[in-house]
CSV table of C-alpha atoms in Angstrom, one decimal:
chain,number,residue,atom,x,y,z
A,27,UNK,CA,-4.8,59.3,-155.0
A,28,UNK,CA,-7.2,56.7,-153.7
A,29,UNK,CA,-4.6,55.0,-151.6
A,30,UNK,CA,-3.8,58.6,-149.8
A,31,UNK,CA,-7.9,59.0,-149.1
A,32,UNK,CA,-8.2,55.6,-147.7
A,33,UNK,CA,-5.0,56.1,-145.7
A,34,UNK,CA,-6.5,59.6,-144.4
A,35,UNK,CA,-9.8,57.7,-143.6
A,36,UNK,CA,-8.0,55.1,-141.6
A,37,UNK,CA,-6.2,57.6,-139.7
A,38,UNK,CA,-9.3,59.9,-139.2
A,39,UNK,CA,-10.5,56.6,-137.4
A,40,UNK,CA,-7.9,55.8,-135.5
A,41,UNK,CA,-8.4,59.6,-134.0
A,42,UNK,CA,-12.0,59.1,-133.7
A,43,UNK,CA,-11.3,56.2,-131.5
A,44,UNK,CA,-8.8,57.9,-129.3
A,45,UNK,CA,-11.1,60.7,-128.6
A,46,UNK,CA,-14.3,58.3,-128.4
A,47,UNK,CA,-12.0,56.6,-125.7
A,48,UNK,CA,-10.8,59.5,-123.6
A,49,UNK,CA,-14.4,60.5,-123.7
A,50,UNK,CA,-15.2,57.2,-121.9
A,51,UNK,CA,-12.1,57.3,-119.9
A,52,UNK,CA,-13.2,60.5,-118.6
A,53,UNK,CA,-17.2,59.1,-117.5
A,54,UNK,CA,-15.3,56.5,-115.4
A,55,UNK,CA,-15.8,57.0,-111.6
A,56,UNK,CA,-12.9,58.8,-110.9
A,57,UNK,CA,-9.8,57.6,-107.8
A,58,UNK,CA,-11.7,60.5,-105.2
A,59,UNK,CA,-15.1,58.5,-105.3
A,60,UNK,CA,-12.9,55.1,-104.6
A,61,UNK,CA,-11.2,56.9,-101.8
A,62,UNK,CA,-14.8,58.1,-100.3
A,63,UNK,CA,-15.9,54.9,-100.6
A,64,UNK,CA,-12.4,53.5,-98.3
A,65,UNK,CA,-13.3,56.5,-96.0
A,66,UNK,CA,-16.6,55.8,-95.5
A,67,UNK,CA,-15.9,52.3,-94.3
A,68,UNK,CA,-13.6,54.2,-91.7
A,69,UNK,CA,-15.6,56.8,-90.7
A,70,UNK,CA,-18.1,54.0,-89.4
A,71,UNK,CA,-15.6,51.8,-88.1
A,72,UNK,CA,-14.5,54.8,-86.1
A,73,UNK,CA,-17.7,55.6,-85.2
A,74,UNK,CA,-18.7,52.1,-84.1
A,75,UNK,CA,-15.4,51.8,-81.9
A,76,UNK,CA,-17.1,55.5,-80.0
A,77,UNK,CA,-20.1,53.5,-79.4
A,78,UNK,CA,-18.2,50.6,-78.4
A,79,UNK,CA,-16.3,52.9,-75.9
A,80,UNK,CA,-19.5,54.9,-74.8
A,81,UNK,CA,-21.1,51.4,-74.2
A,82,UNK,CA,-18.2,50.2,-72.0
A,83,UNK,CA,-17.9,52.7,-70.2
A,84,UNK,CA,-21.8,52.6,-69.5
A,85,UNK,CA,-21.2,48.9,-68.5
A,86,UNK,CA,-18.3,49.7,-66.1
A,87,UNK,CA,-19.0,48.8,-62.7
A,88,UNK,CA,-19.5,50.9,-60.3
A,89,UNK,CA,-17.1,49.8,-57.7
A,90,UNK,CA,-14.4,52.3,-58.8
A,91,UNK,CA,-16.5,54.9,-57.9
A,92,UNK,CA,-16.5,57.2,-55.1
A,93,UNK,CA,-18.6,56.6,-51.9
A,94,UNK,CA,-21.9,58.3,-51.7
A,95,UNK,CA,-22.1,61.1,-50.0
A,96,UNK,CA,-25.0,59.4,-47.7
A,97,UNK,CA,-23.6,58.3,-44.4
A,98,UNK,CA,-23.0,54.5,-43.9
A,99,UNK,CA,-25.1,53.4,-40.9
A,100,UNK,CA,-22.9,53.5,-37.4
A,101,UNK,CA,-22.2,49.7,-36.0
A,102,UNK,CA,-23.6,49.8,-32.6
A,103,UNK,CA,-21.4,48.4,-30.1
A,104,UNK,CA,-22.1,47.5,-26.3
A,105,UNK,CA,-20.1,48.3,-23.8
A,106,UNK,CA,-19.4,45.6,-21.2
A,107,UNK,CA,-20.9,46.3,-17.9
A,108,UNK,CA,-18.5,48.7,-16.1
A,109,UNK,CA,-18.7,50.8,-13.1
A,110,UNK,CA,-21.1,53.9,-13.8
A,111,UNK,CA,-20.8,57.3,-13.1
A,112,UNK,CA,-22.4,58.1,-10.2
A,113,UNK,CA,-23.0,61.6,-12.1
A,114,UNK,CA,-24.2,59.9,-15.0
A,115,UNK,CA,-28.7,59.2,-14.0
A,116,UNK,CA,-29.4,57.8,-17.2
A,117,UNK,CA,-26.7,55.0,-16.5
A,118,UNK,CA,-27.9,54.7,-13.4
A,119,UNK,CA,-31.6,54.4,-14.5
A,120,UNK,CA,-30.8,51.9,-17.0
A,121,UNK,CA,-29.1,49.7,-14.7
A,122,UNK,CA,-31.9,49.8,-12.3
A,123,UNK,CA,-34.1,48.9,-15.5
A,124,UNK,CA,-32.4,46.0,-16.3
A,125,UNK,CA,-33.1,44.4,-12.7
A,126,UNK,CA,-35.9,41.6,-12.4
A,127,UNK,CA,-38.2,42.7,-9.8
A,128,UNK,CA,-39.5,39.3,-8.2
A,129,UNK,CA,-40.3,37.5,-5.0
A,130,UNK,CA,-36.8,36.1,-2.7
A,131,UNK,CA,-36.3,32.0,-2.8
A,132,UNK,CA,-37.4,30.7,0.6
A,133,UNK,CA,-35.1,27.3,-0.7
A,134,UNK,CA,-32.9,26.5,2.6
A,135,UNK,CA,-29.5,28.1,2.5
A,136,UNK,CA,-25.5,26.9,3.0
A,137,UNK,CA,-22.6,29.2,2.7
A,138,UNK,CA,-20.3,25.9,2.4
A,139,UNK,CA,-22.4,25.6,-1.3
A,140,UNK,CA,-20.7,29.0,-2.1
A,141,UNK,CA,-16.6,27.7,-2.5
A,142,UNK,CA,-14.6,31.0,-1.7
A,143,UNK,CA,-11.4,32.3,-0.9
A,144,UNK,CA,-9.6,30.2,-4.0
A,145,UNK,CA,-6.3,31.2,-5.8
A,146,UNK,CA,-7.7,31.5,-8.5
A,147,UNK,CA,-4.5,32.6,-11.0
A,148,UNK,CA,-2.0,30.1,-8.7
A,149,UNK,CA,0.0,32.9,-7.8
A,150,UNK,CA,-0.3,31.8,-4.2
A,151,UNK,CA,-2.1,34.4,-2.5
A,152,UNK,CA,-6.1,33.8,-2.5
A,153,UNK,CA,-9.2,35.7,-3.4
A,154,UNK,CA,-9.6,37.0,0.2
A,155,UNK,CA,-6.1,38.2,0.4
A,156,UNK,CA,-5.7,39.5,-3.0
A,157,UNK,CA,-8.6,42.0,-1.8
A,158,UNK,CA,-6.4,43.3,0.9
A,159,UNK,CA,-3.8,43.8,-1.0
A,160,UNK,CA,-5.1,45.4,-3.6
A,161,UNK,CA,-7.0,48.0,-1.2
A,162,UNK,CA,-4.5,48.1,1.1
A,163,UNK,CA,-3.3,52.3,1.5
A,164,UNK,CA,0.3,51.4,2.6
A,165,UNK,CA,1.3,48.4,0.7
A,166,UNK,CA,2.3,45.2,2.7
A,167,UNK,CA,5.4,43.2,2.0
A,168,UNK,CA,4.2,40.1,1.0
A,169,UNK,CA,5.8,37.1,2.5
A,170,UNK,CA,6.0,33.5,2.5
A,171,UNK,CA,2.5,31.8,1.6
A,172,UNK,CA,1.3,35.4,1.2
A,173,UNK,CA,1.6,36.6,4.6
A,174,UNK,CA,0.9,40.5,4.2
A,175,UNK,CA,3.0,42.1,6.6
A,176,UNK,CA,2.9,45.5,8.0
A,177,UNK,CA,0.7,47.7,6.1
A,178,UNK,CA,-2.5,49.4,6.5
A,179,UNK,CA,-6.2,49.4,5.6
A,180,UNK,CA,-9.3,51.8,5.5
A,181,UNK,CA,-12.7,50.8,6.0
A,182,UNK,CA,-15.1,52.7,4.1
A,183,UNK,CA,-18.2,51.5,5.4
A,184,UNK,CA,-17.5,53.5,8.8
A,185,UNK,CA,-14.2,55.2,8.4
A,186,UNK,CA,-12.3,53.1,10.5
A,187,UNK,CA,-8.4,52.1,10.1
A,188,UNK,CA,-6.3,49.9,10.9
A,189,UNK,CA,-2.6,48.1,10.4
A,190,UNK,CA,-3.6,45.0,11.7
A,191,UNK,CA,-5.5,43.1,8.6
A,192,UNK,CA,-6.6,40.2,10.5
A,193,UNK,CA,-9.2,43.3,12.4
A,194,UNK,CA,-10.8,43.5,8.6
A,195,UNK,CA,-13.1,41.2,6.6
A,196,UNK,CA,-13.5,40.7,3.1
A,197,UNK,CA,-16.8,41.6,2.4
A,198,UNK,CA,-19.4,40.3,-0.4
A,199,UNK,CA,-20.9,43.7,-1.4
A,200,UNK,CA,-24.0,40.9,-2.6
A,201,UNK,CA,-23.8,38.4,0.4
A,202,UNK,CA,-23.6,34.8,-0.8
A,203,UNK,CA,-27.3,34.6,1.7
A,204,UNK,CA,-28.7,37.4,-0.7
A,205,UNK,CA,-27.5,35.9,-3.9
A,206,UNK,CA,-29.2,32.6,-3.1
A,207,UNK,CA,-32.1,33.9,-2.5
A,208,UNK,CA,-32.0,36.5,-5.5
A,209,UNK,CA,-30.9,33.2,-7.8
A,210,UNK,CA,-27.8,31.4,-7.0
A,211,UNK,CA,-29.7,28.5,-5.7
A,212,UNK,CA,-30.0,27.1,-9.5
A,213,UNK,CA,-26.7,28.2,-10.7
A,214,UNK,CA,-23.9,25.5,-10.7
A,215,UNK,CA,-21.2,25.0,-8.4
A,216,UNK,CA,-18.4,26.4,-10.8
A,217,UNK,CA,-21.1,29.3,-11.1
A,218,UNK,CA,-21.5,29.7,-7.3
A,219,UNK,CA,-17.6,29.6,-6.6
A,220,UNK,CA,-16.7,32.5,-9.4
A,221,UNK,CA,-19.0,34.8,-7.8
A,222,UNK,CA,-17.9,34.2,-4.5
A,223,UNK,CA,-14.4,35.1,-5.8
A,224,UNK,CA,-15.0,37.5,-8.0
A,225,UNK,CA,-12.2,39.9,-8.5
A,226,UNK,CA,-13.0,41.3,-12.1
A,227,UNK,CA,-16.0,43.4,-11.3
A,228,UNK,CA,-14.8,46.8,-9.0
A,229,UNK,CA,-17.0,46.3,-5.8
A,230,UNK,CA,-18.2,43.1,-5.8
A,231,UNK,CA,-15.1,42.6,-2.8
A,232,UNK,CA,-14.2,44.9,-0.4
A,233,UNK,CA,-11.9,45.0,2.5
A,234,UNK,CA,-13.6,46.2,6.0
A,235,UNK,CA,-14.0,46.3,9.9
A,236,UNK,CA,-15.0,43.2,10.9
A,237,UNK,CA,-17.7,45.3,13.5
A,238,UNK,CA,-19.4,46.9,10.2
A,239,UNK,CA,-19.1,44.0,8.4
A,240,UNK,CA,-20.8,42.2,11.1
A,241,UNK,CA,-23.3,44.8,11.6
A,242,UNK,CA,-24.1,44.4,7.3
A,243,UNK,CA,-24.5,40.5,7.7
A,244,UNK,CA,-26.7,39.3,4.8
A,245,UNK,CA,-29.5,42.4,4.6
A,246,UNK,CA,-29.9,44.0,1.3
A,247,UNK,CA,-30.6,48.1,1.1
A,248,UNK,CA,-33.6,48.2,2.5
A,249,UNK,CA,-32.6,47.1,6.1
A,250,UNK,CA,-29.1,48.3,5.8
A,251,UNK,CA,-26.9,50.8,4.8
A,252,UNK,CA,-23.3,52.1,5.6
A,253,UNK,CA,-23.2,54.0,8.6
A,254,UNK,CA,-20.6,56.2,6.5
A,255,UNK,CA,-23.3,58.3,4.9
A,256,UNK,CA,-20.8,59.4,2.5
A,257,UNK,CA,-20.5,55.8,0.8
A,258,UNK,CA,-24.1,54.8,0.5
A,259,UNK,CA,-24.3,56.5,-2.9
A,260,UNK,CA,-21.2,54.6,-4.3
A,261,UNK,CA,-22.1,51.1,-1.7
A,262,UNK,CA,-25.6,51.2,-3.7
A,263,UNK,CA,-24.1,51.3,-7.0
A,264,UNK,CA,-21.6,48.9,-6.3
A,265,UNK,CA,-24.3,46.6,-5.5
A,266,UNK,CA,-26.5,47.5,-8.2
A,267,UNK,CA,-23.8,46.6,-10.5
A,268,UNK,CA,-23.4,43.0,-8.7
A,269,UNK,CA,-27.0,42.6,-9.0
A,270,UNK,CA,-26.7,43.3,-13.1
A,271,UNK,CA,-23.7,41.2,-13.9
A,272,UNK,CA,-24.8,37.9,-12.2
A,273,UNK,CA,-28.8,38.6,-13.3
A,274,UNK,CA,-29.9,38.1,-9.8
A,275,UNK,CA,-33.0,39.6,-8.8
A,276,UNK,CA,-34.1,42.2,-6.4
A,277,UNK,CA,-37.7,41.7,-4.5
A,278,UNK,CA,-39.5,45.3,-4.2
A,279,UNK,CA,-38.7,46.6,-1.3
A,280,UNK,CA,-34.5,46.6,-2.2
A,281,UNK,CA,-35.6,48.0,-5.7
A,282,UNK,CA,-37.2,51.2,-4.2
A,283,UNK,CA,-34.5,51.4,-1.6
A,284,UNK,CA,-31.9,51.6,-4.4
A,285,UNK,CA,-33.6,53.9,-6.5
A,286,UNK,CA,-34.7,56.2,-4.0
A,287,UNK,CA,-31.1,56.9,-3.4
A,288,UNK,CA,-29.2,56.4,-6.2
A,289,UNK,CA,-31.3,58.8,-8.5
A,290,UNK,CA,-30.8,61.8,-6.2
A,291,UNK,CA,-27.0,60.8,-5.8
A,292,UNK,CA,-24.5,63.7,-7.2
């Protein structure tokens, strides 16, 4: 009988144990707070690659990004000195603004110190005869050594025209006298000699009657003008633009001359 009690009590204790140890087991933190506690670790990692991505994307440059809407400023480019509109008075004016208004050279002059009539591209045919046929209104046939025959010529300084080209000069709108005086006379010889055969600016050559060419010999606008009244307006310009490309001066009484005209020109 005493052996079945103590058996009963051992047995008792063995169950008291279980349930003392399932009582345990069950205060242990259970698997969910284990997995919060992996989540968590996530939940910032996540949220720290978001920042990460908000704070490159706030460090991007900003090269990728479309132009402002603000115009870019407008590159200002001159023009090379052309042949202006007659129409155009604000050309006009700001040509005749450009001039230097000064006093003539009284230094002793010599056409021979003014090299002209070259062939300048080697093509044969020189300065004086590249004028004539480039102005020529029936086109010559150009022969050996650059003998223009036939063809014809109009002069407009007084209308006149002929076939005969030898009856015409090649005129310096700016006569190689004037340009001395107006500045030449410290230029250089190379300088002297291209404008003396100048055939890249319009105007600064032109084919005419020997008689009106004569009659021009070396006076500026205030002592001479075309008798063709209908060319002063472009012979003025034409000079004007001579004047401007070479810098030579113009002493007051040619200035006023000039703009007297050329400002009331159509």
């Amino acid at each position: 009988m005493a052996e079945i009690k103590k058996r009963n009590i051992a047995i008792i204790a063995v169950l008291s144990l279980v349930v003392i140890g399932q009582f345990i087991s069950s205060d242990e933190p259970q698997p969910i707070a284990s997995t919060q506690q992996t989540q968590e670790p996530e939940q910032t990692q996540q949220a720290q690659e978001q920042q990460d991505s908000n704070a490159t994307d706030s460090q991007t440059p900003t090269s990728s990004a479309e132009p402002s809407s603000s115009p870019s400023p407008e590159v200002v480019r001159t023009e090379p000195v052309s042949t202006p509109s007659p129409t155009q008075d604000s050309t006009i004016a700001d040509l005749l603004a450009q001039l230097e208004i000064k006093a003539e050279s009284s230094l002793d002059y010599d056409r021979d110190l003014f090299r002209h009539w070259v062939d300048t591209d080697g093509d044969g045919c020189n300065a004086r005869r590249e004028v004539l046929i480039a102005e020529a209104i029936v086109a010559p046939t150009i022969g050996a050594r650059c003998e223009l025959i036939g063809g014809q010529w109009y002069s407009a300084f007084d209308g006149v025209t002929t076939d005969d080209d030898s009856s015409f000069d090649v005129d310096h709108m700016v006569p190689l006298k004037e340009a001395w005086e107006s500045g030449a006379h410290s230029w250089s010889s190379l300088r002297r000699e291209a404008f003396a055969n100048d055939l890249e600016l319009p105007g600064s050559l032109i084919a005419v009657s020997a008689s009106s060419n004569r009659s021009k010999s070396d006076r500026d606008p205030a002592d001479w003008l075309p008798p063709l009244a209908s060319f002063r307006c472009q012979y003025l310009e034409d000079w004007l633009q001579v004047k401007v490309k070479w810098e030579l001066s113009v002493d007051q009484r040619e200035f006023q001359a000039m703009r007297d005209v050329l400002l009331v020109c159509p």
